[in-house]
């Protein structure tokens, strides 16, 4: 599931195994959830994705990431390490940005 980028199935399992009560107010769960969102958002073009790059799915996942960041803005703004990721959904092609940094 995780290695194949199957976000919907992974999130369904995550929600079933870890209750909302456990997640609320937990900085550990917030960190894990945040990085899971980043992982699944870029997975369609990530080198670990063994399938052909899927830019339509990337667009959808970036929209979902933007919604997530907006909904969690208060919690996430208090954690400096997350600041650099806030603009990720607005980058048209993160793959090009990554290559230019190499």
Short mmCIF file of C-alpha atoms in Angstrom, two decimals:
data_model
loop_
_atom_site.label_atom_id
_atom_site.label_comp_id
_atom_site.label_asym_id
_atom_site.label_seq_id
_atom_site.Cartn_x
_atom_site.Cartn_y
_atom_site.Cartn_z
CA UNK A 1 0.00 0.00 0.00
CA UNK A 2 2.52 2.60 1.20
CA UNK A 3 5.28 1.61 -1.22
CA UNK A 4 2.80 1.67 -4.10
CA UNK A 5 1.50 5.15 -3.27
CA UNK A 6 -2.05 3.95 -2.64
CA UNK A 7 -3.02 6.87 -0.43
CA UNK A 8 -6.73 6.19 -0.06
CA UNK A 9 -6.18 2.62 1.14
CA UNK A 10 -3.34 3.67 3.43
CA UNK A 11 -5.36 6.50 5.02
CA UNK A 12 -8.33 4.18 5.51
CA UNK A 13 -6.10 1.70 7.35
CA UNK A 14 -4.41 4.51 9.32
CA UNK A 15 -7.80 5.86 10.42
CA UNK A 16 -8.98 2.41 11.42
CA UNK A 17 -5.86 1.62 13.48
CA UNK A 18 -5.21 5.00 15.08
CA UNK A 19 -8.22 6.70 16.61
CA UNK A 20 -8.92 10.41 16.29
CA UNK A 21 -8.62 10.63 20.08
CA UNK A 22 -5.03 9.36 19.85
CA UNK A 23 -4.19 11.83 17.08
CA UNK A 24 -5.71 14.98 18.57
CA UNK A 25 -3.16 17.15 20.31
CA UNK A 26 -0.30 14.75 19.61
CA UNK A 27 2.72 16.41 18.02
CA UNK A 28 4.10 12.98 17.10
CA UNK A 29 0.99 12.10 15.13
CA UNK A 30 0.92 15.57 13.56
CA UNK A 31 4.49 15.10 12.31
CA UNK A 32 3.75 11.64 10.93
CA UNK A 33 0.51 12.77 9.29
CA UNK A 34 2.24 15.80 7.77
CA UNK A 35 5.07 13.81 6.23
CA UNK A 36 2.63 11.17 4.99
CA UNK A 37 0.73 13.92 3.18
CA UNK A 38 3.97 15.15 1.58
CA UNK A 39 4.96 11.60 0.61
CA UNK A 40 1.65 10.76 -1.02
CA UNK A 41 1.48 14.17 -2.70
CA UNK A 42 4.77 13.79 -4.56
CA UNK A 43 4.60 10.01 -5.04
CA UNK A 44 3.14 10.23 -8.58
CA UNK A 45 6.48 11.68 -9.81
CA UNK A 46 8.85 10.31 -7.15
CA UNK A 47 11.68 8.01 -8.32
CA UNK A 48 10.38 5.32 -5.90
CA UNK A 49 7.23 5.13 -8.01
CA UNK A 50 7.93 2.29 -10.42
CA UNK A 51 4.97 3.18 -12.63
CA UNK A 52 4.94 5.87 -15.27
CA UNK A 53 4.83 9.39 -13.84
CA UNK A 54 1.25 10.55 -13.41
CA UNK A 55 0.93 14.33 -13.61
CA UNK A 56 -2.88 14.25 -13.36
CA UNK A 57 -2.64 12.38 -10.07
CA UNK A 58 0.09 14.79 -8.96
CA UNK A 59 -2.26 17.71 -9.60
CA UNK A 60 -5.04 16.02 -7.60
CA UNK A 61 -2.71 15.16 -4.72
CA UNK A 62 -1.29 18.69 -4.62
CA UNK A 63 -4.82 20.02 -4.36
CA UNK A 64 -5.46 17.62 -1.47
CA UNK A 65 -2.20 18.74 0.15
CA UNK A 66 -3.26 22.36 -0.17
CA UNK A 67 -6.60 21.54 1.49
CA UNK A 68 -4.77 19.71 4.27
CA UNK A 69 -2.34 22.58 4.85
CA UNK A 70 -5.21 25.05 4.96
CA UNK A 71 -7.24 22.96 7.39
CA UNK A 72 -4.26 22.40 9.72
CA UNK A 73 -2.76 25.87 9.36
CA UNK A 74 -2.97 26.73 13.07
CA UNK A 75 -1.29 23.52 14.25
CA UNK A 76 1.33 23.48 11.49
CA UNK A 77 2.32 27.13 11.79
CA UNK A 78 3.77 26.48 15.24
CA UNK A 79 6.32 24.01 13.82
CA UNK A 80 9.15 25.79 11.96
CA UNK A 81 10.34 22.71 10.05
CA UNK A 82 7.02 22.63 8.14
CA UNK A 83 7.29 26.21 6.84
CA UNK A 84 9.27 25.34 3.72
CA UNK A 85 6.55 22.93 2.56
CA UNK A 86 3.68 25.44 2.61
CA UNK A 87 4.31 26.52 -0.98
CA UNK A 88 4.72 23.00 -2.38
CA UNK A 89 1.13 22.76 -3.70
CA UNK A 90 1.64 25.98 -5.68
CA UNK A 91 4.69 24.72 -7.58
CA UNK A 92 3.54 23.67 -11.03
CA UNK A 93 6.17 20.97 -11.49
CA UNK A 94 8.05 19.98 -8.32
CA UNK A 95 10.19 17.60 -10.36
CA UNK A 96 11.79 20.50 -12.25
CA UNK A 97 12.43 22.36 -8.99
CA UNK A 98 14.09 19.26 -7.53
CA UNK A 99 16.34 18.80 -10.59
CA UNK A 100 17.42 22.44 -10.51
CA UNK A 101 18.63 22.02 -6.90
CA UNK A 102 20.89 19.06 -7.77
#
